PDB file of C-alpha atoms in Angstrom:
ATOM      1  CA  UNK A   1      15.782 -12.284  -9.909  1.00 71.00           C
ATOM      2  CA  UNK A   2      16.374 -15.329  -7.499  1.00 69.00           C
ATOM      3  CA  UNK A   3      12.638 -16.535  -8.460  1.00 72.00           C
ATOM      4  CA  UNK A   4      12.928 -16.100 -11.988  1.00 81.00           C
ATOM      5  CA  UNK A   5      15.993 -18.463 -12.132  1.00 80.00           C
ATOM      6  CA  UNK A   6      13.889 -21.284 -11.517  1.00 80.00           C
ATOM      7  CA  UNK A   7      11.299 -21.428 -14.414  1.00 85.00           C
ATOM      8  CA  UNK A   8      14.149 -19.554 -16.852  1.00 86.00           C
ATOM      9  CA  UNK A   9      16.674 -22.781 -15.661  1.00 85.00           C
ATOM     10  CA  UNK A  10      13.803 -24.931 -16.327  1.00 87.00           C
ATOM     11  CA  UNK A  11      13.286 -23.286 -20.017  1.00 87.00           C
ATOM     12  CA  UNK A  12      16.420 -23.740 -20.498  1.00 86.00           C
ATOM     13  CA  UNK A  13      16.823 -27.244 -19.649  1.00 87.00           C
ATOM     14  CA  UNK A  14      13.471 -27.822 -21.718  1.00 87.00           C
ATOM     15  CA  UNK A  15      15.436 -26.311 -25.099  1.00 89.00           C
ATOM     16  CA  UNK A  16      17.829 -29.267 -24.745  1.00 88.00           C
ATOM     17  CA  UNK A  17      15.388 -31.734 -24.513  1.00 85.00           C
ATOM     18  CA  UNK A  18      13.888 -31.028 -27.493  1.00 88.00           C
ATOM     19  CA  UNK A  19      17.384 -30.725 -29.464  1.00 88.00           C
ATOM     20  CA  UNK A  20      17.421 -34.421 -28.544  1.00 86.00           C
ATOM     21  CA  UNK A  21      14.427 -35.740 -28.594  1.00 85.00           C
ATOM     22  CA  UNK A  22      12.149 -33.222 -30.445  1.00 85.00           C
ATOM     23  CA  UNK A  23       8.717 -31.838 -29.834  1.00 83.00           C
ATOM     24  CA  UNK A  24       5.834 -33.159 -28.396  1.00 84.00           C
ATOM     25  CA  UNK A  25       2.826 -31.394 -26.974  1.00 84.00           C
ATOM     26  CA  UNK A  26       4.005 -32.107 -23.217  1.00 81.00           C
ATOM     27  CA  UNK A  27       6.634 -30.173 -23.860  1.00 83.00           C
ATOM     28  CA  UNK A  28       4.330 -27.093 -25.045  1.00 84.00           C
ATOM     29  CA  UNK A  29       2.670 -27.447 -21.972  1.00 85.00           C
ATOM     30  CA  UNK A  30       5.874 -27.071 -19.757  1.00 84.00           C
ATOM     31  CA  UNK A  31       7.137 -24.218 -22.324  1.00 87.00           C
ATOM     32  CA  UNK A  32       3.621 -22.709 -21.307  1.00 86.00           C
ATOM     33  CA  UNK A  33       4.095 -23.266 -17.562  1.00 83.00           C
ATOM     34  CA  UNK A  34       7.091 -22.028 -16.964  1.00 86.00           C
ATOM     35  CA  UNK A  35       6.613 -19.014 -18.779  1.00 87.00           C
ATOM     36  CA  UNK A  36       3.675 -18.005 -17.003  1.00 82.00           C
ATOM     37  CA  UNK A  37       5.646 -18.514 -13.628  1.00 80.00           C
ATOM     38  CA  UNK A  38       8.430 -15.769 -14.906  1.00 86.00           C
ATOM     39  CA  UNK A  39       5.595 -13.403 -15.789  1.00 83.00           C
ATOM     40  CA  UNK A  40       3.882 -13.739 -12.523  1.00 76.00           C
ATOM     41  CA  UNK A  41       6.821 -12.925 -10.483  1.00 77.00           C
ATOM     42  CA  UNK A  42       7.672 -10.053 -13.358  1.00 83.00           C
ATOM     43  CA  UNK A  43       4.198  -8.748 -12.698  1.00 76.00           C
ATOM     44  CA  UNK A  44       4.044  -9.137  -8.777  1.00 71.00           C
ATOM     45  CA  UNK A  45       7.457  -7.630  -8.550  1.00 78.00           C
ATOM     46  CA  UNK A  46       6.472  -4.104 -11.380  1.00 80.00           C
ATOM     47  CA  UNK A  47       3.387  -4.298  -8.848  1.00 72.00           C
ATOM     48  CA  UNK A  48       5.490  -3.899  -5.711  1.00 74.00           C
ATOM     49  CA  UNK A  49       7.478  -1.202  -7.228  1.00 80.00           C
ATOM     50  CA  UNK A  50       4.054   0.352  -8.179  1.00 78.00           C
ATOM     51  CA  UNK A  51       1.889  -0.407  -4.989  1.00 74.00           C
ATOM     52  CA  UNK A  52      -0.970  -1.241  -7.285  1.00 72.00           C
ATOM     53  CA  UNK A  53      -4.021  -2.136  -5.755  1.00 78.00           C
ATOM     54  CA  UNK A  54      -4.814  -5.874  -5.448  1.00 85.00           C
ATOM     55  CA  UNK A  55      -7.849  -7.584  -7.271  1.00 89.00           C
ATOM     56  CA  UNK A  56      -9.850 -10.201  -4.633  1.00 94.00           C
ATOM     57  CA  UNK A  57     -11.475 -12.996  -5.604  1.00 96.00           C
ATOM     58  CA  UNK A  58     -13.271 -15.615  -3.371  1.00 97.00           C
ATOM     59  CA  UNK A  59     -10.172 -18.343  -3.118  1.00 97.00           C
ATOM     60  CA  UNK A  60      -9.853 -21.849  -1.387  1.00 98.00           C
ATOM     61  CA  UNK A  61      -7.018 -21.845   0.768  1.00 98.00           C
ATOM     62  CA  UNK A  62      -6.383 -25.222   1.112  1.00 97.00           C
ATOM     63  CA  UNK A  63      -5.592 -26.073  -2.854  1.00 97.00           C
ATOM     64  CA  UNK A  64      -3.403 -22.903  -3.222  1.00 96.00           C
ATOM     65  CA  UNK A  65      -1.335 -24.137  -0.057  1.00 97.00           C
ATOM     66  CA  UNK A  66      -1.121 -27.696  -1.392  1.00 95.00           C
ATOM     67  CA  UNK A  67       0.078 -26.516  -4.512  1.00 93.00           C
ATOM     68  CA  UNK A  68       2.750 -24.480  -3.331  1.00 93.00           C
ATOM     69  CA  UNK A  69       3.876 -27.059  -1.251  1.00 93.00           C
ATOM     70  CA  UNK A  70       3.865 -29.545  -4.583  1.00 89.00           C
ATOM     71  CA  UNK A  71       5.714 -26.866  -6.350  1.00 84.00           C
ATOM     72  CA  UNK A  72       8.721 -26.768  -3.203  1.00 83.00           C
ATOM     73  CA  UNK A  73       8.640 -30.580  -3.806  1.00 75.00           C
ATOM     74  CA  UNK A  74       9.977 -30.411  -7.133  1.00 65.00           C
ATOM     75  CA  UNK A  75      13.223 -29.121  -6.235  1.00 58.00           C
ATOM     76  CA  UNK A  76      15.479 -31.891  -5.664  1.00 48.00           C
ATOM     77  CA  UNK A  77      17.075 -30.202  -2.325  1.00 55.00           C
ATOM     78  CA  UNK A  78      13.663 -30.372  -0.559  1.00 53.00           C
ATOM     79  CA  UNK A  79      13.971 -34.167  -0.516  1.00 62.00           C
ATOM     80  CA  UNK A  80      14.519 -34.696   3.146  1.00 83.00           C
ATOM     81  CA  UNK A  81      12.180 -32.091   4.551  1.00 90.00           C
ATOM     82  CA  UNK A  82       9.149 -33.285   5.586  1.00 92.00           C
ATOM     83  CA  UNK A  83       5.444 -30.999   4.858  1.00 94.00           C
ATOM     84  CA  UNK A  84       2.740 -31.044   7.488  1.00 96.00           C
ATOM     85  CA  UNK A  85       0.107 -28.794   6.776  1.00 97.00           C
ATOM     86  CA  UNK A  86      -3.357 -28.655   8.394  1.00 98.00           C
ATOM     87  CA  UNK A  87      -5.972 -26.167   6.545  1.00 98.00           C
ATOM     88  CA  UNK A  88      -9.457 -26.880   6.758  1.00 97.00           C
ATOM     89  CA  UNK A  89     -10.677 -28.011   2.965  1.00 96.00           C
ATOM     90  CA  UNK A  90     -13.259 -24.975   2.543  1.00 95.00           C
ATOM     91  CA  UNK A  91     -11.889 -22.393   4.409  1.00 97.00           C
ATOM     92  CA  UNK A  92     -12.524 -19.438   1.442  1.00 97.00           C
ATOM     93  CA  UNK A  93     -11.504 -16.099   1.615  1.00 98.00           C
ATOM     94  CA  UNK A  94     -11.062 -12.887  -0.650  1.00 97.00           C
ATOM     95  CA  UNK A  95      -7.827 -12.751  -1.949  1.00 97.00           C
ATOM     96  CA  UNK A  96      -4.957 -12.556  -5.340  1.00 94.00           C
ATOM     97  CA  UNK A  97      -4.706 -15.880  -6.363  1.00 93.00           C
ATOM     98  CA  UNK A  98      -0.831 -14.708  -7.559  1.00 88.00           C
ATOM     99  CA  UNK A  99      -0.340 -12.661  -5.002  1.00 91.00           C
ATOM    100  CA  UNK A 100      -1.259 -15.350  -2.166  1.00 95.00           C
ATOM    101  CA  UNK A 101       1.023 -17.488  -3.702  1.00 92.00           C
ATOM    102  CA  UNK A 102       4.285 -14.851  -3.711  1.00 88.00           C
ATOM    103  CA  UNK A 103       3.562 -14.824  -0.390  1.00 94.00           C
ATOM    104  CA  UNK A 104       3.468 -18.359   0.725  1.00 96.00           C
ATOM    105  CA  UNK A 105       6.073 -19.455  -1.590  1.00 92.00           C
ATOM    106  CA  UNK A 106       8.734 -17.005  -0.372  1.00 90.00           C
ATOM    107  CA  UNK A 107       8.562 -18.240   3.373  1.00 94.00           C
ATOM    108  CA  UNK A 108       8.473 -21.888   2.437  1.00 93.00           C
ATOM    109  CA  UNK A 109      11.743 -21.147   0.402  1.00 88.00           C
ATOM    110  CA  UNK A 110      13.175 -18.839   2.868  1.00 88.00           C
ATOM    111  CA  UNK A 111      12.610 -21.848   5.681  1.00 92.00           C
ATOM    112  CA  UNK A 112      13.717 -24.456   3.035  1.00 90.00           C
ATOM    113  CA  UNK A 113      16.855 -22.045   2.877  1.00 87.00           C
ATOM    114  CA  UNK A 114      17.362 -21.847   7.073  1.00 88.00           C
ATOM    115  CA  UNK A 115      17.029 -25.931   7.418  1.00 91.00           C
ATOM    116  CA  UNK A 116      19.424 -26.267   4.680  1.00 88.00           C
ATOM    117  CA  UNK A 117      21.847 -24.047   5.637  1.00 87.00           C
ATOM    118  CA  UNK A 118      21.780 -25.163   9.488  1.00 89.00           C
ATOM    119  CA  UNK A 119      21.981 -29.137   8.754  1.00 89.00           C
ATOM    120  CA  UNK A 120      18.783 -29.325  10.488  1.00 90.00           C
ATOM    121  CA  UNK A 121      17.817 -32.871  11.367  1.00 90.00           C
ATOM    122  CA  UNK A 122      14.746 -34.591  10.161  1.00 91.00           C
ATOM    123  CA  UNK A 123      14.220 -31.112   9.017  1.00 93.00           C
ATOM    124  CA  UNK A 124      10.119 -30.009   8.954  1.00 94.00           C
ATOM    125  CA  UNK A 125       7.959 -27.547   7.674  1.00 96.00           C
ATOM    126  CA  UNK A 126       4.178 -26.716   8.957  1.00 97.00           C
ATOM    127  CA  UNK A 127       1.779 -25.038   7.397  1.00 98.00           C
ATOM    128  CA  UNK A 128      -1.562 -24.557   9.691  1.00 98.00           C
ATOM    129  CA  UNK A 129      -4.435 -22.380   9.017  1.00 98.00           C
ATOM    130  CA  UNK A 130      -7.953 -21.670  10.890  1.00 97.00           C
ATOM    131  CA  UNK A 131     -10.538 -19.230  10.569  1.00 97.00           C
ATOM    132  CA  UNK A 132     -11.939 -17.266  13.554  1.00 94.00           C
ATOM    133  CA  UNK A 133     -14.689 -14.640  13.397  1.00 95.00           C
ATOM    134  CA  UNK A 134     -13.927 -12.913  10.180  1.00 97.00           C
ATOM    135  CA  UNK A 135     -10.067 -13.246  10.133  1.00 98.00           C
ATOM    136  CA  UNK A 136      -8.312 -16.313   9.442  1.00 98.00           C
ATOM    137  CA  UNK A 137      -4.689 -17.147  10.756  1.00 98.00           C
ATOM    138  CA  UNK A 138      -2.409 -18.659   8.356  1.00 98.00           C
ATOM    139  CA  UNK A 139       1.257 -19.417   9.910  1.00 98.00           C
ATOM    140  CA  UNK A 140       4.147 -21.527   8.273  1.00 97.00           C
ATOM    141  CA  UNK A 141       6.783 -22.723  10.692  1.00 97.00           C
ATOM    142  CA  UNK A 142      10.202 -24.987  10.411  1.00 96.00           C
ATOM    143  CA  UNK A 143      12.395 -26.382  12.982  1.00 95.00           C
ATOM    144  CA  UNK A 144      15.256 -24.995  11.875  1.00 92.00           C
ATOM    145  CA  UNK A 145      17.836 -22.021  14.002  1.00 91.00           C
ATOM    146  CA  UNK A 146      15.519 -19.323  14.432  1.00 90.00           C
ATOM    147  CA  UNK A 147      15.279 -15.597  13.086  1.00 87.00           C
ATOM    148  CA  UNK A 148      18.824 -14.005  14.457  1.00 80.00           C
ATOM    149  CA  UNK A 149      18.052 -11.567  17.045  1.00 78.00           C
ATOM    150  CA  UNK A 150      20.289  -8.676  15.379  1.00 78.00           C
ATOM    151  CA  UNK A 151      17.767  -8.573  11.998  1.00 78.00           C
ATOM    152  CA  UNK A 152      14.506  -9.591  13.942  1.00 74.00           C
ATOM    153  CA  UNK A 153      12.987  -6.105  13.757  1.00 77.00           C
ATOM    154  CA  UNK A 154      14.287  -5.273  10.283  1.00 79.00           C
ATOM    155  CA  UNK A 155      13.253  -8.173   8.714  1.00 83.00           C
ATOM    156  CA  UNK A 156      10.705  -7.103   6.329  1.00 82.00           C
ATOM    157  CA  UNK A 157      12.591  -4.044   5.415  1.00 80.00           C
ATOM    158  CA  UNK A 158      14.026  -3.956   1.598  1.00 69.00           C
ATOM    159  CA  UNK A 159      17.476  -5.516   0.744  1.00 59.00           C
ATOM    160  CA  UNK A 160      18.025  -7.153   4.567  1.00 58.00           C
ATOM    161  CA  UNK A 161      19.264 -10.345   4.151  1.00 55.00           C
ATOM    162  CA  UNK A 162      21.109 -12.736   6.782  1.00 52.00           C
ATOM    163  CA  UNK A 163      23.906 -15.155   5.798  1.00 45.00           C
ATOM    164  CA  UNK A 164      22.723 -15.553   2.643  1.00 47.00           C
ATOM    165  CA  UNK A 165      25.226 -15.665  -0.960  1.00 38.00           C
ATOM    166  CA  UNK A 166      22.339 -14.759  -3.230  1.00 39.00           C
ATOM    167  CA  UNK A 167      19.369 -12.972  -3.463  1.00 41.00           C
ATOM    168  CA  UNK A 168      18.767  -9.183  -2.674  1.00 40.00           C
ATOM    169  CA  UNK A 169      16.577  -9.528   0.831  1.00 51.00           C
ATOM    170  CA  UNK A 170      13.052  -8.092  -1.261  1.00 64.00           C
ATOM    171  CA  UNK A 171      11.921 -11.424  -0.600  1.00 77.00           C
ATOM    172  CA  UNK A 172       9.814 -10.573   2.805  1.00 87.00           C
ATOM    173  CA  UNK A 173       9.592  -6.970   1.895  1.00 85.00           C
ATOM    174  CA  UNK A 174       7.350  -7.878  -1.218  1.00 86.00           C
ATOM    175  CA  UNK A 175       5.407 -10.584   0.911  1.00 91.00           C
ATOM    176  CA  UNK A 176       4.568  -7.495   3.662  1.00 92.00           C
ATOM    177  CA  UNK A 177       2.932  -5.693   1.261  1.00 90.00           C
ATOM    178  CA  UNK A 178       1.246  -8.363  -0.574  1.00 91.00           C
ATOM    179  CA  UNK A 179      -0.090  -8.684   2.727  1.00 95.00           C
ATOM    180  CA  UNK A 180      -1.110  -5.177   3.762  1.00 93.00           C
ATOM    181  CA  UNK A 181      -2.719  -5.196   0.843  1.00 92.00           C
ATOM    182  CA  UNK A 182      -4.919  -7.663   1.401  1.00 95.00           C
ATOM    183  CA  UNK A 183      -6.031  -5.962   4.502  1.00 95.00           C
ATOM    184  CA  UNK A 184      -3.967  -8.113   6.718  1.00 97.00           C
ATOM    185  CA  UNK A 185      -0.737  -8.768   9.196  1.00 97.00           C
ATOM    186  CA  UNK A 186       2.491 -10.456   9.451  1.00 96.00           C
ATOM    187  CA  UNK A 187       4.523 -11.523  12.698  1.00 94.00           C
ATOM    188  CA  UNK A 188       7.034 -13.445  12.992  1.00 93.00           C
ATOM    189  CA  UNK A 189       8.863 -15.273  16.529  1.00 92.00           C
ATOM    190  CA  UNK A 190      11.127 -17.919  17.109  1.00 90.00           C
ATOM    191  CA  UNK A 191       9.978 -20.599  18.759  1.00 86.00           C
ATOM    192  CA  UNK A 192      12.087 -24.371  17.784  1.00 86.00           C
ATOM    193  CA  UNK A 193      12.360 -22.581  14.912  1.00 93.00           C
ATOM    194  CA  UNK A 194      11.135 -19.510  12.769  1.00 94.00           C
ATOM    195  CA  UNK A 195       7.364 -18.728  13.033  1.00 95.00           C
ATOM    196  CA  UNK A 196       5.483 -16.553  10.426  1.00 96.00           C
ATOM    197  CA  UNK A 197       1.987 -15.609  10.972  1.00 97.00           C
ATOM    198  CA  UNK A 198      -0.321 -14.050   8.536  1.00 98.00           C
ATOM    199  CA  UNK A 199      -3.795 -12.878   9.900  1.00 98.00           C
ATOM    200  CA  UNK A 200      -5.943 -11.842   6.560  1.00 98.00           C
ATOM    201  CA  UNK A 201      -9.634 -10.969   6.583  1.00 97.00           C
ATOM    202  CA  UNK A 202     -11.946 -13.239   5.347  1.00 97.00           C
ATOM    203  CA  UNK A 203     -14.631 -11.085   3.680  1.00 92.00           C
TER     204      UNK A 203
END
């Protein structure tokens, strides 16, 4: 429900656009957009209730990550933090193109969230990827406070969340079995900051 109030907000502020200005077909387009962003998270969330298998897909990493990252950018409170991300330009692997994108757009929100929420200075978020043998190693990483020790080994459990008003904590539970069902791992560590790592196969 957290997700969804994004593109809904953004529907919303799109309807009082056209009140005052009208119509015009850039408008459709967003209309089109953003509803297609509220069914993807409808469909990835009635497919985490269900545990329905995943279709794959051969998919370049590097454009999925760079838009995800352009997506982040759009939000006004991401201003200050600065992206770094390192992914080779074919590195292909089989994957859901949705899916893969639940995934890495819930950590870079939920480290957007920890460098807010901590005042982090010249606050930064990496993104680094490289294929070895027939896995490839995706990690995201921030500089902000760390995972606290007390939720470290319940963190991708349903409904845990950590000094957080909103949201319900299904965040990293959905993107742990988006991942496991792709036939891969997450870690995480703390290290100058939180540190996930996804290992995924690449055939």
């Amino acid at each position: 429900m957290h997700d969804l109030r994004g593109p809904i907000g953004n529907v919303k502020m799109l309807t009082n656009m056209v009140r005052e200005f009208g119509m015009d077909e850039h408008t459709l387009d967003y209309f089109d957009q953003f509803g297609d962003q509220a069914l993807a998270i409808l469909n990835d969330l009635l497919d985490f209730i269900r545990e329905t298998p995943i279709p794959k897909k051969p998919l370049v990493l590097k454009p999925l990550v760079t838009e995800c990252v352009s997506f982040m950018h759009k939000d006004e409170i991401n201003g200050a933090i600065q992206y770094h991300v390192q992914v080779p330009d074919q590195l292909t692997f089989m994957a859901d193109d949705s899916k893969m994108k639940r995934i890495i757009l819930n950590l870079i929100h939920n480290a957007v969230e920890a460098l807010c929420s901590a005042g982090t200075v010249h606050p930064e978020i990496r993104i680094t990827a490289q294929a070895k043998g027939d896995y490839l190693t995706l990690q995201i990483q921030d500089n902000g406070p760390g995972i606290p020790p007390e939720i470290a080994t319940t963190l991708f459990n349903p409904f845990v969340t950590s000094r957080k008003a909103t949201g319900t904590g299904l965040g990293l539970a959905i993107v742990k079995q988006f991942v496991t069902a792709h036939g891969g791992r997450i870690d995480v560590s703390s290290e100058g900051g939180a540190i996930f790592t996804i290992i995924l196969p690449i055939h």
